[in-house]
Amino acid sequence: MLGLMQEWPLLCHKLIDNAERQHGLREIVSRSIEGPIVRTTYADIHRRALKVAQRLERDGYRLGDRIATLAWNTARHIEAWYGIMGIGAIYHTLNPRLFPEQIVWIMNHAEDKAIFVDLTFVPLLEKIAGAVKSLKQVIVLTDRAHMPRTTLPNVVAYEDWLNEADGDFAWKVFDEGTAAGMCYTSGTTGDPKGVVYSHRSNVLHAMIAAMPDAMGLSSRDTILPVVPMFHANAWGLGQSAPMVGAKLVMPGCKMDGASIYELLDTEKVTFSAAVPTVWMMLLQYLEETGNKLPYLNRVVIGGSSCPRAIMTKFQQNYDVQVIHAWGMTEMSPLGTLCTLKPEYAALQGEARLDIQQKQGYPPFGVEMKVTDDDNKAQPWDGKTFGRLKVRGPAVARAYYGGAGAEQFDEDGWFDTGDVAHIDAGGYMQITDRAKDVIKSGGEWISTIDLENLAVGHPDVAEAAAIGVQHSKWGERPLLVIVAKPGKEPTKADILDFMDGKVAKWWMPDDVAFVGEIPHTATGKIQKITLRKQFKDYRLPTD
Ligand code: ADP
């Protein structure tokens, strides 16, 4: 017997409809690319997104068409997303930090037909647009007065283009499984791979993310998504915020400590999310100026492992709760968040940080397990590590065009490529990327643990651990360090500091000091490049 409940397809435009009806006057504040702070509301965004949809349809775009965006977090970018999705087309966020050739490759692979582009990226697009065969139209996210002189063909200012629509439009209706958005993983190995979100997965992910033990979002929050919309969906905040009716503060292109602080303070932001590097810049700015964070209540930190020093500073010096989170583009992106179950709530000091340092546990809607190389599930004992596999309604079941099929198990699990262990309380801790883990004499050494420990040294700005050839052990750890400006720590300083804090056989065999560590387009340490750089390195122990 089937249930007798209504069909109510989970479509993304219902999120913005709800925001308009229930929270119409709630503000969306943007640091515009032109410069000034611009204030709009959910009612404005709803009205303008309808115009985007109407205008796109009039220009000939249809269900399933891929429409790219190359833009920062602003209200206009949000309007574009909802307008695109509202006709059943697919927003395709492009990461401007990729190499231009990679962007061309990705656009051609996705066959993007049009693009919404911020002023910042017009020069970049001018260089590559000719190489994208499918591209028919460029919409620059600005008004006529700020329109630059450009060599781009078929180009129009967003506000002019929008003004030609009256907004008298009804969202298209289609199946909730219809594709809504697209995002390519940066592809540190091989070509980038396209992840295709559906309306259903986006709506469910927004609900999952908003739950109290996940991000705990409500209409009383003021949310500052520092994490860009082009990096894994801004961790779902572009959907979760309108779902709950929270005020949104969009940082535009300025992510330095002073600019982020200004928004946190003047807009009384209660909740924010970003990668560790952004928080490092903010904390440094706060230390220099002596400013405080009276309104900020909690920050989500993810994308790479959150150093303990960041957690301590936020919680002890500024009374801001840190929620360490893990996820990936393929998971929409949230996988786990480290909020405290009641059995840990009373923990204080280092014992509390020991839990918070973990990446956390998955909310309802994400299942996880760790397996050995034979796909045998490992015990949840907090130490046996293996490949981390996940499944759920907002986890990819394939890549666009069928690439990377080996990552999808026949039994419906997705192999994340991360290495982790899970403890008896259900908390997961990432120890490595499978391709980065150091294999010493058949045993695995976690590079993340070594790095987190090393950056705790007061003179260390950044640290990366890599495996280097060793005739006896196969590989042994080399620690690569960038010192803080004006500091000159020695190898002995670093090793003495680490001594006793990790197993003896995990201790790096050597420490190398460099001026800079290479990063990927999503801000992660580029281990491949680093390993190449140290390919012929001779360890003193060998
Ligand atoms: P890309 O792979 O394109 O850089 P993603 O954001 O999809 O972008 O990266 C996901 C990966 O980032 C995860 O598989 C994991 O290796 C790493 N990661 C994300 N959050 C954390 C975290 N809190 N701790 C450690 N690693 C993390």
Coordinates of C-alpha atoms and ligand atoms in Angstrom, one line a residue:
M1 CA 0.0 0.0 0.0
L2 CA 1.3 3.4 -0.9
G3 CA 1.1 6.4 1.5
L4 CA -1.6 8.9 0.8
M5 CA 0.4 12.1 1.2
Q6 CA 0.8 14.8 -1.4
E7 CA 3.5 15.0 -4.0
W8 CA 5.4 18.1 -3.3
P9 CA 8.6 18.0 -5.3
L10 CA 11.7 19.3 -3.5
L11 CA 12.5 22.1 -6.0
C12 CA 15.1 24.8 -5.1
H13 CA 12.9 27.8 -6.1
K14 CA 10.6 26.8 -3.2
L15 CA 13.4 27.9 -0.9
I16 CA 13.4 31.4 -2.3
D17 CA 9.5 31.5 -2.4
N18 CA 9.5 30.6 1.3
A19 CA 12.0 33.3 2.1
E20 CA 10.0 35.9 0.3
R21 CA 6.7 35.0 1.9
Q22 CA 7.9 34.4 5.5
H23 CA 11.0 36.6 5.7
G24 CA 10.5 39.1 2.8
L25 CA 12.1 42.0 4.6
R26 CA 15.1 40.2 5.9
E27 CA 18.2 41.8 4.5
I28 CA 20.9 40.5 2.1
V29 CA 23.9 42.8 2.5
S30 CA 26.6 42.6 -0.1
R31 CA 30.0 44.2 -0.4
S32 CA 29.5 45.0 -4.1
I33 CA 32.3 44.4 -6.6
E34 CA 31.9 48.1 -7.5
G35 CA 32.8 49.0 -3.9
P36 CA 29.9 50.2 -1.8
I37 CA 27.8 48.0 0.6
V38 CA 24.5 47.2 -1.1
R39 CA 21.3 46.3 0.8
T40 CA 18.6 44.1 -0.6
T41 CA 16.0 41.8 0.9
Y42 CA 14.6 38.3 0.2
A43 CA 11.6 40.0 -1.4
D44 CA 14.0 41.9 -3.8
I45 CA 16.0 38.8 -4.6
H46 CA 12.9 36.7 -5.2
R47 CA 11.5 39.4 -7.6
R48 CA 14.8 39.7 -9.4
A49 CA 15.4 35.9 -9.6
L50 CA 12.0 35.7 -11.4
K51 CA 13.2 38.3 -13.9
V52 CA 16.5 36.3 -14.4
A53 CA 14.4 33.2 -15.2
Q54 CA 12.0 35.1 -17.5
R55 CA 14.9 36.8 -19.3
L56 CA 16.9 33.5 -19.7
E57 CA 13.8 31.8 -21.1
R58 CA 13.3 34.7 -23.6
D59 CA 16.9 34.4 -24.7
G60 CA 16.3 30.7 -25.5
Y61 CA 17.7 28.8 -22.6
R62 CA 15.8 25.7 -21.6
L63 CA 15.6 22.8 -19.2
G64 CA 19.1 21.1 -18.8
D65 CA 21.1 24.0 -20.3
R66 CA 24.4 24.7 -18.4
I67 CA 24.8 28.4 -17.4
A68 CA 28.2 29.2 -15.8
T69 CA 28.9 31.7 -13.1
L70 CA 32.3 33.2 -12.5
A71 CA 31.6 35.4 -9.5
W72 CA 32.1 36.2 -5.8
N73 CA 29.5 35.9 -3.1
T74 CA 27.0 38.7 -3.7
A75 CA 23.2 39.1 -3.8
R76 CA 23.4 39.2 -7.6
H77 CA 25.1 35.8 -7.7
I78 CA 22.3 34.4 -5.5
E79 CA 19.7 35.9 -7.8
A80 CA 21.4 34.3 -10.8
W81 CA 21.5 30.9 -9.1
Y82 CA 17.7 30.9 -8.4
G83 CA 16.8 32.4 -11.8
I84 CA 18.8 29.7 -13.6
M85 CA 17.4 26.9 -11.5
G86 CA 13.9 28.3 -11.8
I87 CA 13.7 27.4 -15.5
G88 CA 15.3 24.0 -14.9
A89 CA 18.7 25.1 -16.2
I90 CA 21.8 24.3 -14.3
Y91 CA 24.1 26.8 -12.5
H92 CA 27.7 25.9 -13.1
T93 CA 30.1 27.6 -10.6
L94 CA 33.6 28.2 -12.0
N95 CA 36.5 28.5 -9.6
P96 CA 38.5 31.6 -10.8
R97 CA 41.6 30.4 -8.9
L98 CA 42.1 27.5 -11.4
F99 CA 44.5 27.9 -14.3
P100 CA 42.7 29.5 -17.3
E101 CA 43.3 26.3 -19.4
Q102 CA 41.5 24.3 -16.7
I103 CA 38.6 26.7 -16.8
V104 CA 38.4 26.3 -20.6
W105 CA 38.5 22.6 -20.3
I106 CA 35.8 22.5 -17.7
M107 CA 33.5 24.9 -19.6
N108 CA 33.9 22.9 -22.8
H109 CA 33.3 19.7 -20.9
A110 CA 30.1 21.1 -19.3
E111 CA 29.2 22.8 -22.6
D112 CA 28.2 26.1 -20.9
K113 CA 25.9 28.2 -23.1
A114 CA 26.0 31.5 -21.2
I115 CA 28.0 33.0 -18.3
F116 CA 27.3 35.4 -15.5
V117 CA 30.6 37.1 -14.8
D118 CA 31.8 39.6 -12.1
L119 CA 33.8 42.7 -13.2
T120 CA 36.9 41.3 -11.6
F121 CA 36.9 38.4 -14.0
V122 CA 36.1 40.1 -17.3
P123 CA 39.9 40.3 -18.3
L124 CA 40.2 36.5 -17.5
L125 CA 37.1 35.7 -19.5
E126 CA 38.3 37.8 -22.4
K127 CA 41.4 35.6 -22.7
I128 CA 39.4 32.3 -22.7
A129 CA 35.9 32.9 -24.1
G130 CA 37.0 32.3 -27.7
A131 CA 38.1 28.8 -26.7
V132 CA 34.7 27.8 -25.3
K133 CA 32.8 26.5 -28.3
S134 CA 29.4 26.3 -26.7
L135 CA 29.4 29.9 -25.2
K136 CA 26.8 32.2 -26.7
Q137 CA 26.3 35.0 -24.3
V138 CA 28.1 36.9 -21.5
I139 CA 26.2 38.8 -18.8
V140 CA 28.4 41.1 -16.7
L141 CA 27.1 41.3 -13.1
T142 CA 27.0 45.1 -13.0
D143 CA 25.1 48.1 -14.3
R144 CA 25.6 50.2 -17.5
A145 CA 27.6 52.9 -15.7
H146 CA 30.2 50.4 -14.5
M147 CA 30.4 48.4 -17.8
P148 CA 34.0 48.1 -18.9
R149 CA 35.2 48.4 -22.4
T150 CA 35.5 44.8 -23.5
T151 CA 36.4 42.6 -26.5
L152 CA 33.9 40.0 -25.4
P153 CA 31.2 39.2 -28.0
N154 CA 27.5 39.2 -27.2
V155 CA 28.0 40.9 -23.9
V156 CA 25.4 42.8 -21.8
A157 CA 25.3 44.5 -18.5
Y158 CA 23.2 42.5 -16.0
E159 CA 21.0 45.4 -14.9
D160 CA 20.2 46.4 -18.5
W161 CA 19.4 42.8 -19.4
L162 CA 17.3 42.3 -16.2
N163 CA 15.3 45.6 -16.9
E164 CA 14.0 44.1 -20.0
A165 CA 11.9 41.6 -18.0
D166 CA 9.0 42.5 -15.8
G167 CA 9.1 39.5 -13.5
D168 CA 5.6 38.3 -14.4
F169 CA 6.8 34.8 -14.6
A170 CA 6.0 31.4 -13.0
W171 CA 8.8 29.0 -12.1
K172 CA 8.9 26.0 -14.3
V173 CA 7.8 22.7 -12.8
F174 CA 9.8 19.5 -13.3
D175 CA 10.8 16.4 -11.5
E176 CA 12.8 16.9 -8.2
G177 CA 15.6 14.7 -9.6
T178 CA 16.3 17.3 -12.3
A179 CA 19.9 18.7 -12.3
A180 CA 20.1 22.1 -10.5
G181 CA 23.8 22.8 -10.2
M182 CA 27.2 21.7 -11.3
C183 CA 30.7 22.0 -9.8
Y184 CA 34.0 20.4 -10.8
T185 CA 36.5 19.1 -8.3
S186 CA 39.8 20.7 -8.8
G187 CA 41.4 17.5 -9.9
T188 CA 44.8 17.5 -8.3
T189 CA 45.2 14.2 -10.2
G190 CA 43.9 13.8 -13.8
D191 CA 41.2 15.9 -15.3
P192 CA 38.6 17.8 -13.2
K193 CA 35.5 15.8 -12.5
G194 CA 31.9 17.2 -12.7
V195 CA 29.5 16.8 -9.8
V196 CA 25.9 17.4 -10.7
Y197 CA 23.5 18.3 -7.9
S198 CA 19.8 17.8 -8.2
H199 CA 17.0 20.0 -6.9
R200 CA 16.1 17.2 -4.4
S201 CA 19.7 16.8 -3.2
N202 CA 20.2 20.6 -2.8
V203 CA 16.9 21.0 -0.7
L204 CA 17.7 17.9 1.4
H205 CA 21.3 19.1 1.9
A206 CA 20.0 22.5 3.0
M207 CA 17.8 20.8 5.6
I208 CA 20.6 18.5 6.8
A209 CA 23.0 21.5 7.1
A210 CA 20.5 23.6 9.1
M211 CA 19.7 21.1 11.8
P212 CA 20.6 22.0 15.4
D213 CA 23.5 19.6 15.8
A214 CA 24.9 20.5 12.3
M215 CA 25.1 24.3 11.6
G216 CA 22.1 25.0 13.8
L217 CA 20.8 27.8 11.6
S218 CA 17.7 29.9 12.3
S219 CA 15.9 33.1 11.2
R220 CA 17.6 34.8 14.2
D221 CA 21.0 34.2 12.6
T222 CA 23.0 36.6 10.5
I223 CA 25.1 34.5 8.3
L224 CA 28.4 35.5 6.6
P225 CA 29.4 32.9 4.0
V226 CA 33.1 33.6 3.5
V227 CA 33.5 30.3 1.7
P228 CA 32.8 31.2 -1.9
M229 CA 29.8 30.0 -3.9
F230 CA 32.3 28.6 -6.4
H231 CA 33.9 26.4 -3.7
A232 CA 31.5 23.4 -3.1
N233 CA 28.3 25.4 -3.1
A234 CA 29.4 27.8 -0.3
W235 CA 28.8 24.7 1.9
G236 CA 25.1 24.9 1.2
L237 CA 24.6 28.3 2.7
G238 CA 23.0 29.7 -0.4
Q239 CA 20.2 27.3 0.1
S240 CA 20.1 26.9 3.9
A241 CA 19.9 30.7 4.6
P242 CA 16.7 31.3 2.6
M243 CA 15.3 28.0 3.9
V244 CA 15.4 29.3 7.5
G245 CA 15.1 33.0 6.6
A246 CA 18.4 34.1 8.0
K247 CA 19.9 37.5 7.2
L248 CA 22.8 37.0 4.7
V249 CA 26.0 39.1 4.5
M250 CA 28.0 38.5 1.3
P251 CA 31.7 39.5 1.4
G252 CA 32.2 40.1 -2.4
C253 CA 35.9 39.9 -3.3
K254 CA 37.4 41.1 0.0
M255 CA 38.4 38.3 2.3
D256 CA 41.3 40.0 4.3
G257 CA 41.1 40.3 8.0
A258 CA 40.1 44.0 8.1
S259 CA 37.3 43.6 5.5
I260 CA 35.8 40.5 7.2
Y261 CA 36.0 42.1 10.6
E262 CA 34.2 45.2 9.3
L263 CA 31.2 43.1 8.1
L264 CA 31.2 40.9 11.2
D265 CA 31.0 44.0 13.4
T266 CA 28.7 46.4 11.5
E267 CA 26.2 43.7 10.4
K268 CA 26.3 41.9 13.8
V269 CA 27.0 38.6 12.2
T270 CA 26.3 35.6 14.4
F271 CA 27.4 32.7 12.2
S272 CA 30.2 32.4 9.6
A273 CA 32.0 29.7 7.6
A274 CA 35.4 29.6 6.0
V275 CA 38.6 27.6 5.5
P276 CA 41.4 27.9 8.1
T277 CA 43.5 30.4 6.1
V278 CA 40.7 33.0 6.2
W279 CA 40.4 32.6 10.0
M280 CA 44.1 32.8 10.4
M281 CA 44.1 36.2 8.7
L282 CA 41.1 37.4 10.8
L283 CA 42.7 36.3 14.1
Q284 CA 46.0 38.0 13.2
Y285 CA 44.0 41.2 12.4
L286 CA 42.2 41.0 15.8
E287 CA 45.5 40.5 17.6
E288 CA 47.0 43.6 15.9
T289 CA 44.0 45.8 16.5
G290 CA 42.8 44.5 19.8
N291 CA 39.3 44.3 18.4
K292 CA 36.7 41.9 19.8
L293 CA 33.9 39.8 18.3
P294 CA 30.9 40.6 20.6
Y295 CA 28.2 39.4 18.1
L296 CA 29.8 36.3 16.6
N297 CA 28.5 33.1 18.1
R298 CA 29.9 30.3 16.1
V299 CA 32.1 29.6 13.1
V300 CA 32.3 26.5 10.9
I301 CA 35.9 25.7 9.8
G302 CA 36.6 23.1 7.2
G303 CA 38.0 22.4 3.8
S304 CA 41.2 21.3 5.4
S305 CA 42.0 20.3 9.0
C306 CA 41.5 23.1 11.6
P307 CA 44.7 23.7 13.6
R308 CA 44.2 23.5 17.3
A309 CA 45.6 27.0 17.7
I310 CA 42.7 28.5 15.8
M311 CA 40.2 26.7 17.9
T312 CA 41.8 27.8 21.1
K313 CA 42.0 31.4 20.1
F314 CA 38.4 31.7 18.9
Q315 CA 37.0 29.9 22.0
Q316 CA 39.2 31.3 24.7
N317 CA 40.0 34.8 23.5
Y318 CA 36.8 35.7 21.7
D319 CA 34.1 33.3 23.1
V320 CA 33.2 32.0 19.7
Q321 CA 32.3 28.4 19.3
V322 CA 34.3 26.5 16.6
I323 CA 32.5 23.8 14.6
H324 CA 35.1 21.8 12.8
A325 CA 33.5 20.3 9.6
W326 CA 34.5 17.9 6.9
G327 CA 33.0 17.4 3.5
M328 CA 33.7 17.6 -0.2
T329 CA 32.3 18.8 -3.5
E330 CA 30.9 15.3 -4.1
M331 CA 28.8 15.5 -0.9
S332 CA 27.1 18.9 -1.6
P333 CA 29.5 19.3 0.5
L334 CA 28.8 18.6 4.2
G335 CA 29.8 15.2 5.6
T336 CA 30.5 15.6 9.3
L337 CA 30.4 18.4 11.8
C338 CA 32.0 18.4 15.2
T339 CA 29.3 19.5 17.6
L340 CA 29.3 18.0 21.1
K341 CA 26.9 15.2 22.0
P342 CA 25.6 15.5 25.6
E343 CA 28.1 12.9 26.9
Y344 CA 30.9 15.4 25.9
A345 CA 29.2 18.6 26.7
A346 CA 30.8 19.0 30.1
L347 CA 34.4 18.5 28.9
Q348 CA 36.7 21.4 29.4
G349 CA 40.1 22.5 28.3
E350 CA 42.4 20.0 26.4
A351 CA 39.9 17.1 26.7
R352 CA 37.2 19.2 24.9
L353 CA 39.7 20.3 22.2
D354 CA 40.7 16.6 21.7
I355 CA 37.1 16.0 20.6
Q356 CA 36.7 19.2 18.7
Q357 CA 39.9 18.5 16.7
K358 CA 38.1 15.6 15.1
Q359 CA 36.0 16.3 12.0
G360 CA 32.9 15.2 13.9
Y361 CA 29.9 12.9 13.2
P362 CA 27.5 13.0 10.2
P363 CA 24.0 14.4 10.6
F364 CA 21.0 12.3 9.6
G365 CA 21.3 11.9 5.8
V366 CA 25.0 10.9 5.7
E367 CA 26.2 7.4 6.4
M368 CA 29.9 6.6 6.8
K369 CA 32.2 3.6 7.2
V370 CA 36.0 3.0 7.0
T371 CA 37.2 0.0 5.1
D372 CA 40.6 -1.7 4.4
D373 CA 41.8 -2.2 0.8
D374 CA 39.6 -5.3 0.5
N375 CA 36.4 -3.2 1.3
K376 CA 36.1 -4.9 4.8
A377 CA 34.6 -2.5 7.3
Q378 CA 37.0 -1.5 10.1
P379 CA 36.0 -1.3 13.8
W380 CA 35.0 2.0 15.3
D381 CA 37.8 2.1 17.9
G382 CA 39.3 5.6 17.2
K383 CA 42.5 4.2 15.9
T384 CA 42.1 1.7 13.0
F385 CA 42.2 3.8 9.9
G386 CA 41.1 3.0 6.4
R387 CA 39.3 4.4 3.4
L388 CA 36.4 6.6 4.3
K389 CA 33.2 5.7 2.4
V390 CA 29.9 7.5 2.5
R391 CA 26.4 7.4 1.2
G392 CA 23.3 9.6 1.4
P393 CA 20.7 11.5 -0.6
A394 CA 23.1 14.5 -1.2
V395 CA 26.2 12.3 -2.1
A396 CA 27.2 11.9 -5.8
R397 CA 26.4 8.5 -7.4
A398 CA 28.5 9.3 -10.5
Y399 CA 30.6 12.0 -12.1
Y400 CA 29.3 13.9 -15.1
G401 CA 30.2 11.9 -18.3
G402 CA 31.1 8.8 -16.3
A403 CA 34.6 9.7 -15.2
G404 CA 36.1 8.3 -12.0
A405 CA 33.8 5.3 -11.9
E406 CA 36.2 3.4 -9.7
Q407 CA 35.3 5.7 -6.8
F408 CA 31.7 4.4 -6.7
D409 CA 31.3 0.9 -5.1
E410 CA 28.8 -1.5 -6.5
D411 CA 27.0 -1.5 -3.1
G412 CA 26.2 2.2 -3.4
W413 CA 29.1 3.7 -1.3
F414 CA 31.3 6.5 -2.6
D415 CA 35.0 6.3 -1.8
T416 CA 36.0 9.8 -0.6
G417 CA 39.7 9.2 -1.2
D418 CA 40.2 10.3 2.5
V419 CA 41.7 8.1 5.1
A420 CA 40.1 8.2 8.6
H421 CA 39.2 6.4 11.8
I422 CA 35.9 6.5 13.7
D423 CA 35.7 6.3 17.5
A424 CA 33.2 4.4 19.7
G425 CA 31.2 7.7 20.1
G426 CA 30.8 7.9 16.3
Y427 CA 33.3 10.8 15.8
M428 CA 35.4 10.6 12.6
Q429 CA 38.9 11.9 12.3
I430 CA 40.6 12.4 9.0
T431 CA 44.2 11.3 9.0
D432 CA 45.0 11.9 5.4
R433 CA 44.2 11.8 1.7
A434 CA 44.7 8.2 0.5
K435 CA 47.3 9.5 -1.9
D436 CA 49.2 11.5 0.7
V437 CA 49.5 9.1 3.5
I438 CA 53.1 8.1 4.4
K439 CA 53.7 4.4 4.3
S440 CA 56.7 3.6 6.6
G441 CA 57.6 -0.1 6.9
G442 CA 54.0 -1.2 6.0
E443 CA 52.5 1.1 8.7
W444 CA 50.7 4.4 7.9
I445 CA 51.7 7.8 9.3
S446 CA 49.2 10.6 9.2
T447 CA 50.5 13.7 7.6
I448 CA 47.7 15.8 9.0
D449 CA 48.6 14.9 12.5
L450 CA 52.2 15.9 11.9
E451 CA 51.2 19.2 10.3
N452 CA 48.7 20.2 12.9
L453 CA 51.3 19.6 15.6
A454 CA 54.0 21.5 13.8
V455 CA 51.9 24.6 13.2
G456 CA 51.3 24.8 17.0
H457 CA 55.0 25.9 17.3
P458 CA 54.9 29.7 17.7
D459 CA 57.4 30.4 14.9
V460 CA 55.7 28.2 12.3
A461 CA 53.4 29.8 9.7
E462 CA 52.6 26.7 7.7
A463 CA 53.7 23.1 7.6
A464 CA 53.4 20.2 5.2
A465 CA 54.5 16.6 5.8
I466 CA 55.4 14.3 2.9
G467 CA 56.8 10.9 2.4
V468 CA 60.4 10.7 1.1
Q469 CA 62.1 7.6 -0.3
H470 CA 63.9 5.6 2.3
S471 CA 65.9 2.4 1.5
K472 CA 64.9 0.6 4.7
W473 CA 61.4 1.8 5.5
G474 CA 60.1 2.6 1.9
E475 CA 59.1 6.1 3.0
R476 CA 59.8 8.3 5.9
P477 CA 58.3 11.7 6.8
L478 CA 59.9 15.0 5.8
L479 CA 58.4 18.1 7.4
V480 CA 58.4 21.2 5.2
I481 CA 58.1 24.4 7.1
V482 CA 57.4 28.1 6.3
A483 CA 58.5 30.2 9.2
K484 CA 56.6 33.3 10.4
P485 CA 58.0 36.6 9.1
G486 CA 61.1 37.5 11.0
K487 CA 61.4 34.1 12.7
E488 CA 64.2 31.5 12.1
P489 CA 63.4 28.3 14.0
T490 CA 65.9 25.5 13.6
K491 CA 65.3 21.8 12.9
A492 CA 66.0 21.0 16.6
D493 CA 63.5 23.6 17.8
I494 CA 60.8 22.0 15.7
L495 CA 61.6 18.4 16.6
D496 CA 62.0 19.2 20.3
F497 CA 58.6 20.8 20.3
M498 CA 57.0 17.8 18.6
D499 CA 58.8 15.2 20.7
G500 CA 56.6 13.2 23.0
K501 CA 53.4 14.5 21.3
V502 CA 53.3 11.8 18.6
A503 CA 54.5 8.2 18.5
K504 CA 58.3 8.0 18.2
W505 CA 58.3 6.3 14.8
W506 CA 56.0 9.0 13.4
M507 CA 58.6 11.7 14.2
P508 CA 59.9 13.4 10.9
D509 CA 63.3 12.2 9.8
D510 CA 64.2 15.8 8.7
V511 CA 62.9 19.3 8.5
A512 CA 63.2 21.5 5.4
F513 CA 62.6 25.3 5.5
V514 CA 61.1 26.9 2.4
G515 CA 59.8 30.4 1.5
E516 CA 56.4 29.1 0.3
I517 CA 54.3 26.0 0.1
P518 CA 52.3 25.4 -3.1
H519 CA 48.5 25.5 -2.8
T520 CA 45.6 24.2 -4.9
A521 CA 42.8 26.4 -6.2
T522 CA 40.7 25.5 -3.2
G523 CA 43.5 26.5 -0.8
K524 CA 44.8 23.1 0.1
I525 CA 48.5 22.2 0.2
Q526 CA 49.5 20.8 -3.2
K527 CA 51.3 17.7 -2.1
I528 CA 51.9 16.4 -5.6
T529 CA 54.0 19.5 -6.4
L530 CA 55.8 19.4 -3.1
R531 CA 56.6 15.7 -3.5
K532 CA 58.0 16.4 -7.0
Q533 CA 60.1 19.3 -5.5
F534 CA 61.6 16.9 -2.9
K535 CA 61.8 13.8 -5.2
D536 CA 65.6 13.4 -4.9
Y537 CA 65.8 14.5 -1.3
R538 CA 68.3 12.4 0.8
L539 CA 67.1 12.0 4.4
P540 CA 70.0 12.1 7.0
T541 CA 68.7 8.8 8.4
D542 CA 69.2 6.9 5.1
Ligands
ADP1 P1 39.0 20.0 -3.8 O1 39.1 18.5 -3.6 O2 38.5 20.3 -5.2 O3 40.1 20.8 -3.3 P2 36.8 19.9 -1.9 O4 36.4 21.0 -1.1 O5 35.8 19.0 -2.5 O6 37.7 20.5 -3.0 O7 37.9 19.0 -1.1 C1 37.4 18.0 -0.3 C2 38.6 17.4 0.5 O8 39.1 18.4 1.4 C3 38.2 16.3 1.4 O9 38.1 15.1 0.7 C4 39.3 16.3 2.4 O10 40.5 15.6 2.0 C5 39.6 17.7 2.6 N1 39.0 18.3 3.8 C6 37.8 18.9 3.8 N2 37.5 19.3 5.1 C7 38.5 18.8 5.9 C8 38.8 18.8 7.3 N3 38.0 19.4 8.1 N4 39.9 18.2 7.7 C9 40.7 17.6 6.8 N5 40.5 17.5 5.5 C10 39.4 18.1 5.0

